mmCIF file of C-alpha atoms (C1' of nucleotides) in Angstrom:
data_model
loop_
_atom_site.group_PDB
_atom_site.id
_atom_site.type_symbol
_atom_site.label_atom_id
_atom_site.label_comp_id
_atom_site.label_asym_id
_atom_site.label_seq_id
_atom_site.Cartn_x
_atom_site.Cartn_y
_atom_site.Cartn_z
ATOM 1 C CA MET A 7 -30.649 -4.582 -19.197
ATOM 2 C CA VAL A 8 -28.578 -7.833 -18.171
ATOM 3 C CA THR A 9 -25.988 -5.913 -15.988
ATOM 4 C CA VAL A 10 -25.608 -9.149 -12.884
ATOM 5 C CA ARG A 11 -24.207 -7.002 -10.128
ATOM 6 C CA GLU A 12 -21.404 -8.273 -8.858
ATOM 7 C CA GLU A 13 -20.053 -9.077 -5.885
ATOM 8 C CA THR A 14 -17.172 -7.215 -4.076
ATOM 9 C CA ARG A 15 -13.704 -7.886 -5.886
ATOM 10 C CA LYS A 16 -10.610 -9.371 -3.776
ATOM 11 C CA GLY A 17 -7.295 -10.266 -3.973
ATOM 12 C CA PRO A 18 -4.537 -9.163 -5.715
ATOM 13 C CA TRP A 19 -5.751 -5.627 -7.727
ATOM 14 C CA THR A 20 -5.049 -5.882 -11.465
ATOM 15 C CA GLU A 21 -3.466 -3.156 -13.974
ATOM 16 C CA GLN A 22 -6.649 -2.225 -15.251
ATOM 17 C CA GLU A 23 -7.966 -2.075 -11.719
ATOM 18 C CA ASP A 24 -4.693 -0.230 -11.331
ATOM 19 C CA LEU A 25 -4.770 2.258 -13.583
ATOM 20 C CA GLN A 26 -9.210 2.390 -12.417
ATOM 21 C CA LEU A 27 -8.003 3.951 -9.228
ATOM 22 C CA VAL A 28 -5.728 5.620 -10.475
ATOM 23 C CA CYS A 29 -7.321 7.550 -12.070
ATOM 24 C CA THR A 30 -10.347 8.321 -10.287
ATOM 25 C CA VAL A 31 -7.723 9.195 -7.465
ATOM 26 C CA ARG A 32 -7.212 12.332 -10.077
ATOM 27 C CA LEU A 33 -10.376 13.588 -10.029
ATOM 28 C CA PHE A 34 -11.681 13.235 -7.069
ATOM 29 C CA GLY A 35 -8.339 12.912 -4.547
ATOM 30 C CA GLU A 36 -7.223 11.430 -1.261
ATOM 31 C CA ARG A 37 -10.101 10.927 -0.178
ATOM 32 C CA ARG A 38 -14.130 9.307 0.567
ATOM 33 C CA TRP A 39 -13.007 6.396 -0.606
ATOM 34 C CA ASP A 40 -16.770 4.317 -1.065
ATOM 35 C CA PHE A 41 -17.437 7.362 -2.943
ATOM 36 C CA VAL A 42 -13.611 7.014 -5.328
ATOM 37 C CA ALA A 43 -14.307 3.527 -5.017
ATOM 38 C CA LYS A 44 -17.779 3.207 -6.354
ATOM 39 C CA VAL A 45 -16.981 5.937 -9.311
ATOM 40 C CA SER A 46 -14.425 4.654 -10.185
ATOM 41 C CA GLY A 47 -16.870 0.610 -11.874
ATOM 42 C CA LEU A 48 -14.289 -1.500 -9.471
ATOM 43 C CA ASN A 49 -16.193 -3.744 -7.268
ATOM 44 C CA ARG A 50 -13.675 -3.153 -4.571
ATOM 45 C CA THR A 51 -14.670 -1.546 -1.092
ATOM 46 C CA GLY A 52 -13.429 1.694 -0.589
ATOM 47 C CA LYS A 53 -10.598 0.339 1.636
ATOM 48 C CA SER A 54 -9.023 -1.750 -0.509
ATOM 49 C CA CYS A 55 -8.730 1.338 -2.571
ATOM 50 C CA ARG A 56 -7.448 3.345 0.360
ATOM 51 C CA LEU A 57 -5.062 0.985 1.427
ATOM 52 C CA ARG A 58 -4.245 0.214 -2.872
ATOM 53 C CA TRP A 59 -3.371 3.502 -3.558
ATOM 54 C CA VAL A 60 -0.947 4.103 -0.331
ATOM 55 C CA ASN A 61 0.858 1.104 -0.841
ATOM 56 C CA TYR A 62 0.841 0.687 -3.495
ATOM 57 C CA LEU A 63 -0.038 3.824 -6.509
ATOM 58 C CA HIS A 64 0.657 6.426 -4.702
ATOM 59 C CA PRO A 65 3.500 8.943 -5.674
ATOM 60 C CA GLY A 66 6.626 8.650 -4.435
ATOM 61 C CA LEU A 67 7.181 6.129 -3.123
ATOM 62 C CA LYS A 68 9.986 3.922 -1.818
ATOM 63 C CA ARG A 69 10.727 0.932 -3.284
ATOM 64 C CA GLY A 70 13.036 -2.060 -2.324
ATOM 65 C CA ARG A 71 15.247 -2.695 1.005
ATOM 66 C CA MET A 72 15.876 -0.339 3.482
ATOM 67 C CA SER A 73 18.728 1.315 3.507
ATOM 68 C CA PRO A 74 20.364 1.209 6.405
ATOM 69 C CA HIS A 75 19.726 5.087 7.353
ATOM 70 C CA GLU A 76 15.933 3.375 6.915
ATOM 71 C CA GLU A 77 16.923 0.896 8.746
ATOM 72 C CA ARG A 78 18.391 1.936 11.600
ATOM 73 C CA LEU A 79 15.946 4.794 12.138
ATOM 74 C CA ILE A 80 12.911 1.779 11.845
ATOM 75 C CA LEU A 81 14.985 0.765 14.829
ATOM 76 C CA GLU A 82 15.459 3.298 17.159
ATOM 77 C CA LEU A 83 11.423 4.567 16.574
ATOM 78 C CA HIS A 84 10.900 0.835 17.440
ATOM 79 C CA ALA A 85 12.609 1.025 20.452
ATOM 80 C CA ARG A 86 10.389 4.256 21.385
ATOM 81 C CA TRP A 87 7.780 4.013 19.548
ATOM 82 C CA GLY A 88 5.968 0.556 19.911
ATOM 83 C CA ASN A 89 4.361 -1.695 17.075
ATOM 84 C CA ARG A 90 2.729 3.053 15.149
ATOM 85 C CA TRP A 91 3.442 1.248 12.191
ATOM 86 C CA SER A 92 1.748 4.294 10.905
ATOM 87 C CA ARG A 93 3.838 7.227 13.293
ATOM 88 C CA ILE A 94 7.185 5.505 12.393
ATOM 89 C CA ALA A 95 6.271 5.980 8.002
ATOM 90 C CA ARG A 96 5.840 8.782 9.030
ATOM 91 C CA ARG A 97 8.991 9.633 9.565
ATOM 92 C CA LEU A 98 10.474 7.877 7.085
ATOM 93 C CA PRO A 99 9.858 9.713 3.515
ATOM 94 C CA GLY A 100 8.379 6.647 0.648
ATOM 95 C CA ARG A 101 7.453 4.132 2.966
ATOM 96 C CA THR A 102 4.058 2.676 4.116
ATOM 97 C CA ASP A 103 3.525 1.418 7.351
ATOM 98 C CA ASN A 104 3.089 -1.910 5.662
ATOM 99 C CA GLU A 105 6.273 -1.847 4.449
ATOM 100 C CA ILE A 106 7.307 -0.871 7.460
ATOM 101 C CA LYS A 107 5.056 -3.599 9.556
ATOM 102 C CA ASN A 108 6.026 -5.945 6.920
ATOM 103 C CA TYR A 109 10.232 -4.937 7.958
ATOM 104 C CA TRP A 110 9.806 -5.208 10.804
ATOM 105 C CA ARG A 111 8.133 -8.926 10.527
ATOM 106 C CA THR A 112 10.947 -10.222 8.901
ATOM 107 C CA HIS A 113 13.725 -8.309 11.522
ATOM 108 C CA MET A 114 12.198 -9.826 14.025
ATOM 109 C CA ARG A 115 11.703 -13.154 12.774
ATOM 110 C CA LYS A 116 15.201 -13.176 11.944
ATOM 111 C CA LYS A 117 16.804 -11.757 15.317
ATOM 112 C CA ALA A 118 14.876 -14.864 16.481
ATOM 113 C CA GLN A 119 16.323 -17.466 14.336
ATOM 114 C CA GLU A 120 19.369 -16.456 15.370
ATOM 115 C CA ARG A 121 19.233 -15.595 18.867
ATOM 116 C CA LYS A 122 17.802 -19.375 19.026
ATOM 117 C CA ARG A 123 20.584 -20.510 17.111
ATOM 118 C CA ASN A 124 23.803 -18.967 19.676
ATOM 119 C CA MET A 125 20.960 -19.474 22.103
ATOM 120 C CA SER A 126 23.623 -17.651 24.396
ATOM 121 C CA PRO A 127 22.108 -15.384 28.149
ATOM 122 C CA SER A 128 25.537 -14.444 28.531
ATOM 123 C CA SER A 129 24.697 -11.662 26.141
ATOM 124 C CA SER A 130 22.000 -8.606 27.064
ATOM 125 C CA SER A 131 17.728 -10.506 27.807
ATOM 126 C CA SER A 132 17.329 -7.030 26.483
ATOM 127 C CA SER A 133 15.272 -6.928 23.587
ATOM 128 C CA LEU A 134 16.481 -5.881 20.543
ATOM 129 C CA THR A 135 17.921 -2.559 19.856
ATOM 130 C CA TYR A 136 19.358 -0.985 17.121
ATOM 131 C CA GLN A 137 22.837 -0.757 18.131
ATOM 132 C CA SER A 138 22.378 -4.025 18.903
ATOM 133 C CA CYS A 139 21.357 -5.397 15.813
ATOM 134 C CA TYR A 140 23.469 -2.073 14.236
ATOM 135 C CA PRO A 141 26.511 -0.429 15.785
ATOM 136 C CA ASP A 142 28.655 -0.058 13.516
ATOM 137 C CA THR A 143 25.698 2.534 10.864
ATOM 138 C CA PRO A 144 26.052 6.571 11.102
ATOM 139 C CA SER A 145 23.885 8.947 14.003
ATOM 140 C CA THR A 146 22.579 11.284 11.923
ATOM 141 C CA ILE A 147 19.092 10.659 10.703
ATOM 142 C CA GLY A 148 18.248 12.685 8.249
ATOM 143 C CA VAL A 149 15.415 12.223 4.857
ATOM 144 C CA GLU A 150 17.701 10.447 2.219
ATOM 145 C CA GLY A 151 17.452 11.429 -0.654
ATOM 146 C CA GLN A 152 14.082 10.205 -2.517
ATOM 147 C CA GLU A 153 16.132 7.223 -3.957
ATOM 148 C CA LEU A 154 13.346 5.469 -5.747
ATOM 149 C CA HIS A 155 14.409 1.848 -6.522
ATOM 150 C CA GLY A 156 13.520 -0.302 -9.988
ATOM 151 C CA GLY A 157 10.224 -1.365 -8.867
ATOM 152 C CA SER A 158 7.725 -4.325 -9.510
ATOM 153 C CA GLY A 159 4.317 -2.597 -10.250
ATOM 154 C CA SER A 160 1.255 -3.288 -11.789
ATOM 155 C CA ILE A 161 1.158 -0.747 -14.300
ATOM 156 C CA THR A 162 4.579 -1.545 -15.363
ATOM 157 C CA SER A 163 3.080 -5.030 -15.948
ATOM 158 C CA ILE A 164 0.472 -3.433 -17.695
ATOM 159 C CA LEU A 165 3.039 -1.606 -20.369
ATOM 160 C CA LYS A 166 5.544 -3.911 -20.580
ATOM 161 C CA GLY A 167 2.944 -6.223 -23.460
ATOM 162 C CA ASN A 168 2.508 -2.608 -24.903
ATOM 163 C CA PRO A 169 4.386 -0.216 -27.004
ATOM 164 C CA PRO A 170 8.285 -1.581 -27.510
ATOM 165 C CA ASP A 171 9.305 1.223 -26.463
ATOM 166 C CA MET A 172 7.859 0.605 -23.454
ATOM 167 C CA ASP A 173 8.802 -2.797 -22.942
ATOM 168 C CA GLY A 174 10.329 -2.254 -18.131
ATOM 169 C CA TYR A 175 9.037 0.992 -17.272
ATOM 170 C CA PRO A 176 9.585 0.837 -14.382
ATOM 171 C CA MET A 177 7.064 2.247 -11.694
ATOM 172 C CA ASP A 178 9.058 4.780 -9.695
ATOM 173 C CA GLN A 179 9.839 6.048 -13.037
ATOM 174 C CA ILE A 180 6.463 7.029 -14.752
ATOM 175 C CA TRP A 181 6.098 8.846 -11.564
ATOM 176 C CA MET A 182 9.762 10.610 -11.425
ATOM 177 C CA GLU A 183 8.594 11.542 -15.419
ATOM 178 C CA ILE A 184 4.728 12.724 -14.610
ATOM 179 C CA GLU A 185 6.067 14.939 -11.774
ATOM 180 C CA THR A 186 8.041 16.651 -14.698
ATOM 181 C CA PRO A 187 5.784 20.098 -15.727
ATOM 182 C CA GLU A 188 5.193 19.076 -19.310
ATOM 183 C CA VAL A 189 1.912 17.977 -19.662
ATOM 184 C CA PRO A 190 0.047 16.006 -21.599
ATOM 185 C CA SER A 191 -3.070 18.688 -23.142
ATOM 186 C CA GLY A 192 -6.568 16.540 -23.641
ATOM 187 C CA MET A 193 -6.909 15.096 -21.404
ATOM 188 C CA GLY A 194 -8.459 17.462 -19.331
ATOM 189 C CA LEU A 195 -6.461 15.673 -15.595
ATOM 190 C CA ASP A 196 -4.443 17.993 -14.612
ATOM 191 C CA GLY A 197 -7.664 19.411 -12.533
ATOM 192 C CA GLY A 198 -5.742 23.080 -12.225
ATOM 193 C CA SER A 199 -2.137 23.833 -11.098
ATOM 194 C CA ASP A 200 -2.637 24.382 -7.302
ATOM 195 C CA ASN A 201 -6.347 22.026 -6.845
ATOM 196 C CA GLY A 202 -4.035 21.189 -3.268
ATOM 197 C CA CYS A 203 -6.393 17.835 -3.018
ATOM 198 C CA SER A 204 -3.335 15.578 -4.338
ATOM 199 C CA SER A 205 -0.607 14.966 -3.685
ATOM 200 C CA LEU A 206 -1.254 13.405 -7.221
ATOM 201 C CA PRO A 207 1.612 15.318 -9.974
ATOM 202 C CA ALA A 208 0.289 17.064 -12.991
ATOM 203 C CA PRO A 209 0.842 14.106 -15.627
ATOM 204 C CA LEU A 210 -0.295 10.673 -13.648
ATOM 205 C CA LEU A 211 1.943 8.474 -16.819
ATOM 206 C CA PRO A 212 3.694 8.964 -19.277
ATOM 207 C CA PRO A 213 2.404 10.034 -22.968
ATOM 208 C CA THR A 214 2.136 6.329 -24.847
ATOM 209 C CA ALA A 215 0.314 5.708 -21.843
ATOM 210 C CA TRP A 216 -1.870 7.821 -21.601
ATOM 211 C CA ASP A 217 -4.174 6.111 -24.634
ATOM 212 C CA TYR A 218 -4.559 2.985 -22.789
ATOM 213 C CA TYR A 219 -4.889 5.218 -20.032
ATOM 214 C CA GLN A 220 -7.881 6.989 -22.059
ATOM 215 C CA GLU A 221 -9.921 3.570 -22.492
ATOM 216 C CA ALA A 222 -9.253 3.090 -18.145
ATOM 217 C CA CYS A 223 -10.944 5.773 -17.498
ATOM 218 C CA TRP A 224 -13.192 6.304 -20.402
ATOM 219 C CA LYS A 225 -16.489 4.542 -17.571
ATOM 220 C CA MET A 226 -15.527 7.410 -14.733
ATOM 221 C CA ASP A 227 -16.029 9.691 -17.325
ATOM 222 C CA ASP A 228 -19.495 8.985 -17.644
ATOM 223 C CA GLU A 229 -20.110 8.594 -14.112
ATOM 224 C CA ILE A 230 -19.068 12.146 -13.500
ATOM 225 C CA LYS A 231 -21.612 13.245 -15.771
ATOM 226 C CA MET A 232 -24.150 11.832 -14.515
ATOM 227 C CA ALA A 233 -23.438 12.382 -11.238
ATOM 228 C CA PRO A 234 -23.250 16.499 -11.195
ATOM 229 C CA GLN A 235 -24.641 16.518 -8.334
ATOM 230 C CA PHE A 236 -21.600 15.745 -6.636
ATOM 231 C CA GLY A 237 -20.516 19.338 -7.461
ATOM 232 C CA TYR A 238 -18.111 17.716 -9.577
ATOM 233 C CA SER A 239 -17.246 19.538 -12.948
ATOM 234 C CA GLU A 240 -14.568 17.660 -15.358
ATOM 235 C CA GLY A 241 -10.570 18.094 -14.554
ATOM 236 C CA VAL A 242 -11.631 19.879 -11.822
ATOM 237 C CA GLY A 243 -10.234 17.048 -8.511
ATOM 238 C CA PRO A 244 -12.156 17.877 -5.979
ATOM 239 C CA CYS A 245 -10.891 19.336 -2.611
ATOM 240 C CA PHE A 246 -12.201 17.891 1.020
ATOM 241 C "C1'" DA B 7 16.570 -31.134 -12.157
ATOM 242 C "C1'" DA B 8 12.314 -31.443 -8.205
ATOM 243 C "C1'" DG B 9 9.931 -30.646 -4.830
ATOM 244 C "C1'" DC B 10 11.184 -28.624 0.081
ATOM 245 C "C1'" DT B 11 11.503 -23.763 2.830
ATOM 246 C "C1'" DC B 12 12.106 -19.505 3.446
ATOM 247 C "C1'" DT B 13 11.358 -14.662 2.692
ATOM 248 C "C1'" DG B 14 9.067 -10.584 1.450
ATOM 249 C "C1'" DC B 15 4.406 -8.329 0.152
ATOM 250 C "C1'" DA B 16 0.175 -7.678 -0.870
ATOM 251 C "C1'" DA B 17 -4.399 -7.841 1.322
ATOM 252 C "C1'" DC B 18 -7.960 -8.343 4.224
ATOM 253 C "C1'" DC B 19 -9.874 -8.717 8.584
ATOM 254 C "C1'" DG B 20 -11.241 -6.237 13.185
ATOM 255 C "C1'" DC B 21 -11.374 -2.314 15.893
ATOM 256 C "C1'" DA B 22 -10.917 2.476 17.309
ATOM 257 C "C1'" DA B 23 -11.461 6.970 16.292
ATOM 258 C "C1'" DG B 24 -12.957 10.759 13.226
ATOM 259 C "C1'" DT B 25 -16.018 13.298 11.464
ATOM 260 C "C1'" DT B 26 -20.622 14.222 9.862
ATOM 261 C "C1'" DA B 27 -26.072 14.279 9.889
ATOM 262 C "C1'" DG C 25 -26.107 15.554 22.331
ATOM 263 C "C1'" DT C 26 -26.689 10.887 19.110
ATOM 264 C "C1'" DA C 27 -26.225 7.587 15.090
ATOM 265 C "C1'" DA C 28 -24.454 6.504 11.282
ATOM 266 C "C1'" DC C 29 -20.832 6.846 7.563
ATOM 267 C "C1'" DT C 30 -15.745 7.043 7.017
ATOM 268 C "C1'" DT C 31 -11.173 6.935 7.371
ATOM 269 C "C1'" DG C 32 -6.634 5.076 9.818
ATOM 270 C "C1'" DC C 33 -4.649 1.976 12.000
ATOM 271 C "C1'" DG C 34 -2.360 -2.580 13.773
ATOM 272 C "C1'" DG C 35 -2.997 -7.459 13.247
ATOM 273 C "C1'" DT C 36 -3.240 -11.714 10.393
ATOM 274 C "C1'" DT C 37 -2.623 -14.265 6.641
ATOM 275 C "C1'" DG C 38 -2.073 -16.388 2.028
ATOM 276 C "C1'" DC C 39 0.816 -16.510 -2.518
ATOM 277 C "C1'" DA C 40 4.856 -15.990 -5.526
ATOM 278 C "C1'" DG C 41 9.586 -15.802 -6.104
ATOM 279 C "C1'" DA C 42 14.448 -17.111 -4.702
ATOM 280 C "C1'" DG C 43 16.924 -20.552 -2.685
ATOM 281 C "C1'" DC C 44 18.546 -24.522 -0.375
ATOM 282 C "C1'" DT C 45 18.516 -29.805 -0.329
#
DNA sequence: AAGCTCTGCAACCGCAAGTTA
DNA sequence: GTAACTTGCGGTTGCAGAGCT
């Protein structure tokens, strides 16, 4: 055996890695990230896997620009809680703390530049408030419909080079289709209807993608078979 | 058309809190 | 009770694409 132990991978995720991670999380749930990292065969840290999942692969993530509602909500909540990004994110379904953090950063940068330009000391010297930014936004802070913007997902691109009908398959569309109750039989990865382990809906990828999905999972199948001591049976995601 | 700057996003790092043995 | 391990959070950085000069 000439298995050269690779160093832990860093940097951008590949489509293959995404698939492997999705596959593994699907099986084992959104817990024990170090374990997920190991079992998936990815040379990534558990931390890295978690981050990728939470910020990018998790179903239901919204992508694209913040809506005025969201912008306003962020401003309001930030005024109330400060840099408690994860807390703020919980109030914004489909948005991650990272996303909000990034948004806020660029938002503040923009505002700072604007202020520099204007340099009008006559205006209120207090820190930025949502009112000063969006004086005319409606006051209804609600959870708007789960509109799904077209994202630029890695899984999207894996599909790009694939069957022509899959061309430009947006990530969100994938998740939307996933959410439909139709489960492609055969993979046995649906893990039962209510294992309650994760928010992942049954099939992860549209039918055509399952071919690739299967390929991506071959390694894991071995891992699982090799690791019965963990008490996991195929197709049944454990609840942590 | 080419180079430069700006913007948005993805990902890493370090630390703290929580959990488990 | 405590040490080791895992997870979550916030800050920061680097890169790629868009827009501008």
